[in-house]
């Protein structure tokens, strides 16, 4: 088939979604997958009783001198850390999907935290209706703290990139970033 025929047939159809780093689908699919993961972790499969039946014996092996109360406290800390990490990851993925350009984007960071916070509220409301689960405002605070930590990490990394790690002439100079020309 001549190349002109192929070109005209392609131009009449809508472009396929791109899975590349810059494509919208490639940026939002990880967000959706992670949000689904959080939703699954909010089901009755992951109640404190169920996770405790697995983690507390493991913790007992790792900490053989710990009392049952201490093991329960460690189990609760692990569950709290899980909330923190879930929303740290969600916030980072949201930022990746929302930002425009390679530099730190304060608007995308704020939007990422806001969306993660709203998702946390929805997640806790969902848990209200799940047998064996409870809704807790404290969990939302931990979730938002995780989202904020994710943005803090990105800001720190973004600041380093903006100062020359990606090839500015100052960073390439043998005299260093602050040296006179």
mmCIF file of C-alpha atoms in Angstrom, residues 88-89 91-96 99 104-105 109 112 147-161:
data_model
loop_
_atom_site.group_PDB
_atom_site.id
_atom_site.type_symbol
_atom_site.label_atom_id
_atom_site.label_comp_id
_atom_site.label_asym_id
_atom_site.label_seq_id
_atom_site.Cartn_x
_atom_site.Cartn_y
_atom_site.Cartn_z
ATOM 1 C CA UNK A 88 2.319 8.809 50.197
ATOM 2 C CA UNK A 89 2.370 6.630 47.072
ATOM 3 C CA UNK A 91 0.106 11.503 46.321
ATOM 4 C CA UNK A 92 3.296 10.880 44.320
ATOM 5 C CA UNK A 93 1.348 9.167 41.539
ATOM 6 C CA UNK A 94 -1.207 11.990 41.482
ATOM 7 C CA UNK A 95 1.579 14.558 41.230
ATOM 8 C CA UNK A 96 3.111 12.623 38.345
ATOM 9 C CA UNK A 99 2.245 18.171 36.765
ATOM 10 C CA UNK A 104 8.537 21.413 40.615
ATOM 11 C CA UNK A 105 4.864 22.377 40.241
ATOM 12 C CA UNK A 109 1.445 19.300 44.567
ATOM 13 C CA UNK A 112 -2.350 15.982 44.665
ATOM 14 C CA UNK A 147 0.348 12.574 51.145
ATOM 15 C CA UNK A 148 2.193 15.628 52.499
ATOM 16 C CA UNK A 149 5.339 13.559 53.067
ATOM 17 C CA UNK A 150 5.153 12.374 49.470
ATOM 18 C CA UNK A 151 4.997 15.952 48.256
ATOM 19 C CA UNK A 152 7.848 16.895 50.577
ATOM 20 C CA UNK A 153 9.993 14.162 49.072
ATOM 21 C CA UNK A 154 9.098 15.282 45.567
ATOM 22 C CA UNK A 155 9.858 18.915 46.412
ATOM 23 C CA UNK A 156 13.247 17.932 47.782
ATOM 24 C CA UNK A 157 14.021 15.855 44.712
ATOM 25 C CA UNK A 158 12.559 18.479 42.375
ATOM 26 C CA UNK A 159 14.646 21.185 43.984
ATOM 27 C CA UNK A 160 17.784 19.167 43.378
ATOM 28 C CA UNK A 161 16.857 18.616 39.726
#
